[in-house]
């Protein structure tokens, strides 16, 4: 379910904006960071959040490796803030984290079938932060 939803959201987004996927002359890590930033800015431009940013986490030693990457996607006042907080508080499965699903789809698209990833979501009073950890084989 999550993979299909992410792939469909990304497919629709790519059909609307050709600037999300950079040229393949960049390293996978550079392609990913550039693409995630473009994806986040696209979501923001469509009204998903008031502000958004992608931040490379420098404190993780593996983030300097060309085959791994740790980054945060930070959303200020995203459209899903209240519903995600409510679902998590009730210990329900969160199924409306479409931004995370689309980002995961982008990771699979750039990294290929040998890439692995995980993400953790944290909430603040006015936003959502998702920390992605990605490895390319």
JSON list of C-alpha atoms in Angstrom, two decimals, residues 4-130:
[
{"chain": "A", "resi": 4, "resn": "UNK", "atom": "CA", "xyz": [1.88, 2.14, -4.40]},
{"chain": "A", "resi": 5, "resn": "UNK", "atom": "CA", "xyz": [0.68, 5.39, -2.84]},
{"chain": "A", "resi": 6, "resn": "UNK", "atom": "CA", "xyz": [4.17, 6.91, -2.86]},
{"chain": "A", "resi": 7, "resn": "UNK", "atom": "CA", "xyz": [4.75, 5.86, -6.45]},
{"chain": "A", "resi": 8, "resn": "UNK", "atom": "CA", "xyz": [1.43, 7.35, -7.57]},
{"chain": "A", "resi": 9, "resn": "UNK", "atom": "CA", "xyz": [1.99, 10.64, -5.73]},
{"chain": "A", "resi": 10, "resn": "UNK", "atom": "CA", "xyz": [5.50, 10.91, -7.20]},
{"chain": "A", "resi": 11, "resn": "UNK", "atom": "CA", "xyz": [4.29, 10.00, -10.71]},
{"chain": "A", "resi": 12, "resn": "UNK", "atom": "CA", "xyz": [1.63, 12.72, -10.56]},
{"chain": "A", "resi": 13, "resn": "UNK", "atom": "CA", "xyz": [4.14, 15.22, -9.21]},
{"chain": "A", "resi": 14, "resn": "UNK", "atom": "CA", "xyz": [6.68, 14.41, -11.93]},
{"chain": "A", "resi": 15, "resn": "UNK", "atom": "CA", "xyz": [4.01, 14.84, -14.61]},
{"chain": "A", "resi": 16, "resn": "UNK", "atom": "CA", "xyz": [3.40, 18.35, -13.26]},
{"chain": "A", "resi": 17, "resn": "UNK", "atom": "CA", "xyz": [7.02, 19.39, -12.68]},
{"chain": "A", "resi": 18, "resn": "UNK", "atom": "CA", "xyz": [10.04, 18.29, -14.69]},
{"chain": "A", "resi": 19, "resn": "UNK", "atom": "CA", "xyz": [12.53, 20.04, -12.39]},
{"chain": "A", "resi": 20, "resn": "UNK", "atom": "CA", "xyz": [12.41, 17.43, -9.62]},
{"chain": "A", "resi": 21, "resn": "UNK", "atom": "CA", "xyz": [14.81, 14.91, -11.16]},
{"chain": "A", "resi": 22, "resn": "UNK", "atom": "CA", "xyz": [18.26, 16.38, -11.87]},
{"chain": "A", "resi": 23, "resn": "UNK", "atom": "CA", "xyz": [20.72, 15.02, -14.44]},
{"chain": "A", "resi": 24, "resn": "UNK", "atom": "CA", "xyz": [22.37, 11.69, -13.75]},
{"chain": "A", "resi": 25, "resn": "UNK", "atom": "CA", "xyz": [25.87, 13.21, -13.86]},
{"chain": "A", "resi": 26, "resn": "UNK", "atom": "CA", "xyz": [25.58, 13.89, -10.12]},
{"chain": "A", "resi": 27, "resn": "UNK", "atom": "CA", "xyz": [26.36, 11.31, -7.44]},
{"chain": "A", "resi": 28, "resn": "UNK", "atom": "CA", "xyz": [23.34, 9.43, -6.09]},
{"chain": "A", "resi": 29, "resn": "UNK", "atom": "CA", "xyz": [23.61, 11.37, -2.84]},
{"chain": "A", "resi": 30, "resn": "UNK", "atom": "CA", "xyz": [23.67, 14.74, -4.66]},
{"chain": "A", "resi": 31, "resn": "UNK", "atom": "CA", "xyz": [20.82, 13.63, -6.95]},
{"chain": "A", "resi": 32, "resn": "UNK", "atom": "CA", "xyz": [18.76, 12.57, -3.96]},
{"chain": "A", "resi": 33, "resn": "UNK", "atom": "CA", "xyz": [19.26, 15.75, -1.93]},
{"chain": "A", "resi": 34, "resn": "UNK", "atom": "CA", "xyz": [18.56, 17.96, -4.95]},
{"chain": "A", "resi": 35, "resn": "UNK", "atom": "CA", "xyz": [15.47, 15.94, -5.88]},
{"chain": "A", "resi": 36, "resn": "UNK", "atom": "CA", "xyz": [14.06, 15.83, -2.35]},
{"chain": "A", "resi": 37, "resn": "UNK", "atom": "CA", "xyz": [14.53, 19.58, -2.03]},
{"chain": "A", "resi": 38, "resn": "UNK", "atom": "CA", "xyz": [12.70, 20.13, -5.35]},
{"chain": "A", "resi": 39, "resn": "UNK", "atom": "CA", "xyz": [9.92, 17.75, -4.26]},
{"chain": "A", "resi": 40, "resn": "UNK", "atom": "CA", "xyz": [9.51, 19.54, -0.93]},
{"chain": "A", "resi": 41, "resn": "UNK", "atom": "CA", "xyz": [9.43, 22.94, -2.63]},
{"chain": "A", "resi": 42, "resn": "UNK", "atom": "CA", "xyz": [6.81, 21.60, -5.07]},
{"chain": "A", "resi": 43, "resn": "UNK", "atom": "CA", "xyz": [4.60, 20.42, -2.17]},
{"chain": "A", "resi": 44, "resn": "UNK", "atom": "CA", "xyz": [5.01, 23.80, -0.48]},
{"chain": "A", "resi": 45, "resn": "UNK", "atom": "CA", "xyz": [4.14, 25.68, -3.69]},
{"chain": "A", "resi": 46, "resn": "UNK", "atom": "CA", "xyz": [0.90, 23.68, -3.91]},
{"chain": "A", "resi": 47, "resn": "UNK", "atom": "CA", "xyz": [-0.10, 24.74, -0.37]},
{"chain": "A", "resi": 48, "resn": "UNK", "atom": "CA", "xyz": [0.87, 21.63, 1.58]},
{"chain": "A", "resi": 49, "resn": "UNK", "atom": "CA", "xyz": [2.79, 23.68, 4.17]},
{"chain": "A", "resi": 50, "resn": "UNK", "atom": "CA", "xyz": [3.65, 27.29, 4.97]},
{"chain": "A", "resi": 51, "resn": "UNK", "atom": "CA", "xyz": [7.38, 26.55, 4.94]},
{"chain": "A", "resi": 52, "resn": "UNK", "atom": "CA", "xyz": [9.57, 23.57, 4.21]},
{"chain": "A", "resi": 53, "resn": "UNK", "atom": "CA", "xyz": [13.24, 22.73, 4.19]},
{"chain": "A", "resi": 54, "resn": "UNK", "atom": "CA", "xyz": [15.62, 19.84, 3.58]},
{"chain": "A", "resi": 55, "resn": "UNK", "atom": "CA", "xyz": [18.66, 19.74, 5.84]},
{"chain": "A", "resi": 56, "resn": "UNK", "atom": "CA", "xyz": [21.63, 17.41, 5.57]},
{"chain": "A", "resi": 57, "resn": "UNK", "atom": "CA", "xyz": [22.48, 16.07, 9.02]},
{"chain": "A", "resi": 58, "resn": "UNK", "atom": "CA", "xyz": [26.20, 16.75, 9.40]},
{"chain": "A", "resi": 59, "resn": "UNK", "atom": "CA", "xyz": [26.60, 15.25, 12.87]},
{"chain": "A", "resi": 60, "resn": "UNK", "atom": "CA", "xyz": [26.25, 11.69, 11.55]},
{"chain": "A", "resi": 61, "resn": "UNK", "atom": "CA", "xyz": [29.67, 10.35, 10.42]},
{"chain": "A", "resi": 62, "resn": "UNK", "atom": "CA", "xyz": [28.09, 8.25, 7.67]},
{"chain": "A", "resi": 63, "resn": "UNK", "atom": "CA", "xyz": [26.56, 11.36, 6.07]},
{"chain": "A", "resi": 64, "resn": "UNK", "atom": "CA", "xyz": [29.96, 12.15, 4.51]},
{"chain": "A", "resi": 65, "resn": "UNK", "atom": "CA", "xyz": [29.98, 8.81, 2.71]},
{"chain": "A", "resi": 66, "resn": "UNK", "atom": "CA", "xyz": [28.96, 8.87, -0.96]},
{"chain": "A", "resi": 67, "resn": "UNK", "atom": "CA", "xyz": [26.89, 5.75, -0.34]},
{"chain": "A", "resi": 68, "resn": "UNK", "atom": "CA", "xyz": [24.84, 6.96, 2.62]},
{"chain": "A", "resi": 69, "resn": "UNK", "atom": "CA", "xyz": [22.86, 10.01, 3.55]},
{"chain": "A", "resi": 70, "resn": "UNK", "atom": "CA", "xyz": [20.96, 11.29, 6.57]},
{"chain": "A", "resi": 71, "resn": "UNK", "atom": "CA", "xyz": [18.69, 14.30, 6.10]},
{"chain": "A", "resi": 72, "resn": "UNK", "atom": "CA", "xyz": [15.71, 15.99, 7.69]},
{"chain": "A", "resi": 73, "resn": "UNK", "atom": "CA", "xyz": [12.62, 17.23, 5.91]},
{"chain": "A", "resi": 74, "resn": "UNK", "atom": "CA", "xyz": [11.02, 19.90, 8.10]},
{"chain": "A", "resi": 75, "resn": "UNK", "atom": "CA", "xyz": [7.47, 21.10, 7.45]},
{"chain": "A", "resi": 76, "resn": "UNK", "atom": "CA", "xyz": [6.00, 24.19, 9.14]},
{"chain": "A", "resi": 77, "resn": "UNK", "atom": "CA", "xyz": [2.20, 24.04, 9.44]},
{"chain": "A", "resi": 78, "resn": "UNK", "atom": "CA", "xyz": [1.67, 21.13, 7.04]},
{"chain": "A", "resi": 79, "resn": "UNK", "atom": "CA", "xyz": [-1.87, 20.20, 6.02]},
{"chain": "A", "resi": 80, "resn": "UNK", "atom": "CA", "xyz": [-1.57, 16.83, 7.79]},
{"chain": "A", "resi": 81, "resn": "UNK", "atom": "CA", "xyz": [-0.22, 18.07, 11.15]},
{"chain": "A", "resi": 82, "resn": "UNK", "atom": "CA", "xyz": [-3.37, 17.66, 13.22]},
{"chain": "A", "resi": 83, "resn": "UNK", "atom": "CA", "xyz": [-4.47, 14.35, 11.68]},
{"chain": "A", "resi": 84, "resn": "UNK", "atom": "CA", "xyz": [-1.04, 12.75, 11.98]},
{"chain": "A", "resi": 85, "resn": "UNK", "atom": "CA", "xyz": [-0.71, 13.82, 15.62]},
{"chain": "A", "resi": 86, "resn": "UNK", "atom": "CA", "xyz": [-4.20, 12.52, 16.39]},
{"chain": "A", "resi": 87, "resn": "UNK", "atom": "CA", "xyz": [-3.60, 9.15, 14.72]},
{"chain": "A", "resi": 88, "resn": "UNK", "atom": "CA", "xyz": [-0.26, 8.67, 16.48]},
{"chain": "A", "resi": 89, "resn": "UNK", "atom": "CA", "xyz": [-1.73, 9.64, 19.85]},
{"chain": "A", "resi": 90, "resn": "UNK", "atom": "CA", "xyz": [-4.35, 6.91, 19.36]},
{"chain": "A", "resi": 91, "resn": "UNK", "atom": "CA", "xyz": [-1.58, 4.52, 18.26]},
{"chain": "A", "resi": 92, "resn": "UNK", "atom": "CA", "xyz": [-3.26, 4.13, 14.89]},
{"chain": "A", "resi": 93, "resn": "UNK", "atom": "CA", "xyz": [-1.39, 3.47, 11.66]},
{"chain": "A", "resi": 94, "resn": "UNK", "atom": "CA", "xyz": [-0.66, 6.76, 9.93]},
{"chain": "A", "resi": 95, "resn": "UNK", "atom": "CA", "xyz": [-1.65, 6.45, 6.29]},
{"chain": "A", "resi": 96, "resn": "UNK", "atom": "CA", "xyz": [-1.82, 10.11, 5.29]},
{"chain": "A", "resi": 97, "resn": "UNK", "atom": "CA", "xyz": [1.92, 10.88, 5.34]},
{"chain": "A", "resi": 98, "resn": "UNK", "atom": "CA", "xyz": [1.90, 11.31, 1.56]},
{"chain": "A", "resi": 99, "resn": "UNK", "atom": "CA", "xyz": [4.99, 13.52, 1.59]},
{"chain": "A", "resi": 100, "resn": "UNK", "atom": "CA", "xyz": [7.01, 10.75, 3.26]},
{"chain": "A", "resi": 101, "resn": "UNK", "atom": "CA", "xyz": [5.65, 8.13, 0.87]},
{"chain": "A", "resi": 102, "resn": "UNK", "atom": "CA", "xyz": [6.58, 10.29, -2.15]},
{"chain": "A", "resi": 103, "resn": "UNK", "atom": "CA", "xyz": [10.06, 10.90, -0.70]},
{"chain": "A", "resi": 104, "resn": "UNK", "atom": "CA", "xyz": [10.51, 7.14, -0.20]},
{"chain": "A", "resi": 105, "resn": "UNK", "atom": "CA", "xyz": [9.46, 6.58, -3.82]},
{"chain": "A", "resi": 106, "resn": "UNK", "atom": "CA", "xyz": [12.04, 9.14, -4.92]},
{"chain": "A", "resi": 107, "resn": "UNK", "atom": "CA", "xyz": [14.71, 7.34, -2.89]},
{"chain": "A", "resi": 108, "resn": "UNK", "atom": "CA", "xyz": [13.83, 4.04, -4.61]},
{"chain": "A", "resi": 109, "resn": "UNK", "atom": "CA", "xyz": [13.82, 5.71, -8.02]},
{"chain": "A", "resi": 110, "resn": "UNK", "atom": "CA", "xyz": [17.25, 7.30, -7.60]},
{"chain": "A", "resi": 111, "resn": "UNK", "atom": "CA", "xyz": [18.89, 4.57, -5.52]},
{"chain": "A", "resi": 112, "resn": "UNK", "atom": "CA", "xyz": [17.49, 1.60, -7.38]},
{"chain": "A", "resi": 113, "resn": "UNK", "atom": "CA", "xyz": [16.46, -1.72, -5.93]},
{"chain": "A", "resi": 114, "resn": "UNK", "atom": "CA", "xyz": [19.59, -1.99, -3.79]},
{"chain": "A", "resi": 115, "resn": "UNK", "atom": "CA", "xyz": [18.92, 1.19, -1.81]},
{"chain": "A", "resi": 116, "resn": "UNK", "atom": "CA", "xyz": [17.63, 0.94, 1.74]},
{"chain": "A", "resi": 117, "resn": "UNK", "atom": "CA", "xyz": [15.99, 3.65, 3.77]},
{"chain": "A", "resi": 118, "resn": "UNK", "atom": "CA", "xyz": [14.07, 4.38, 6.92]},
{"chain": "A", "resi": 119, "resn": "UNK", "atom": "CA", "xyz": [12.54, 7.48, 8.41]},
{"chain": "A", "resi": 120, "resn": "UNK", "atom": "CA", "xyz": [11.39, 8.69, 11.79]},
{"chain": "A", "resi": 121, "resn": "UNK", "atom": "CA", "xyz": [8.75, 11.36, 12.33]},
{"chain": "A", "resi": 122, "resn": "UNK", "atom": "CA", "xyz": [8.74, 13.85, 15.18]},
{"chain": "A", "resi": 123, "resn": "UNK", "atom": "CA", "xyz": [6.21, 16.58, 15.91]},
{"chain": "A", "resi": 124, "resn": "UNK", "atom": "CA", "xyz": [6.50, 20.08, 17.25]},
{"chain": "A", "resi": 125, "resn": "UNK", "atom": "CA", "xyz": [3.69, 22.43, 18.13]},
{"chain": "A", "resi": 126, "resn": "UNK", "atom": "CA", "xyz": [3.54, 23.79, 14.58]},
{"chain": "A", "resi": 127, "resn": "UNK", "atom": "CA", "xyz": [5.30, 21.27, 12.40]},
{"chain": "A", "resi": 128, "resn": "UNK", "atom": "CA", "xyz": [6.51, 17.85, 11.41]},
{"chain": "A", "resi": 129, "resn": "UNK", "atom": "CA", "xyz": [10.10, 16.72, 10.95]},
{"chain": "A", "resi": 130, "resn": "UNK", "atom": "CA", "xyz": [11.04, 13.52, 9.16]}
]
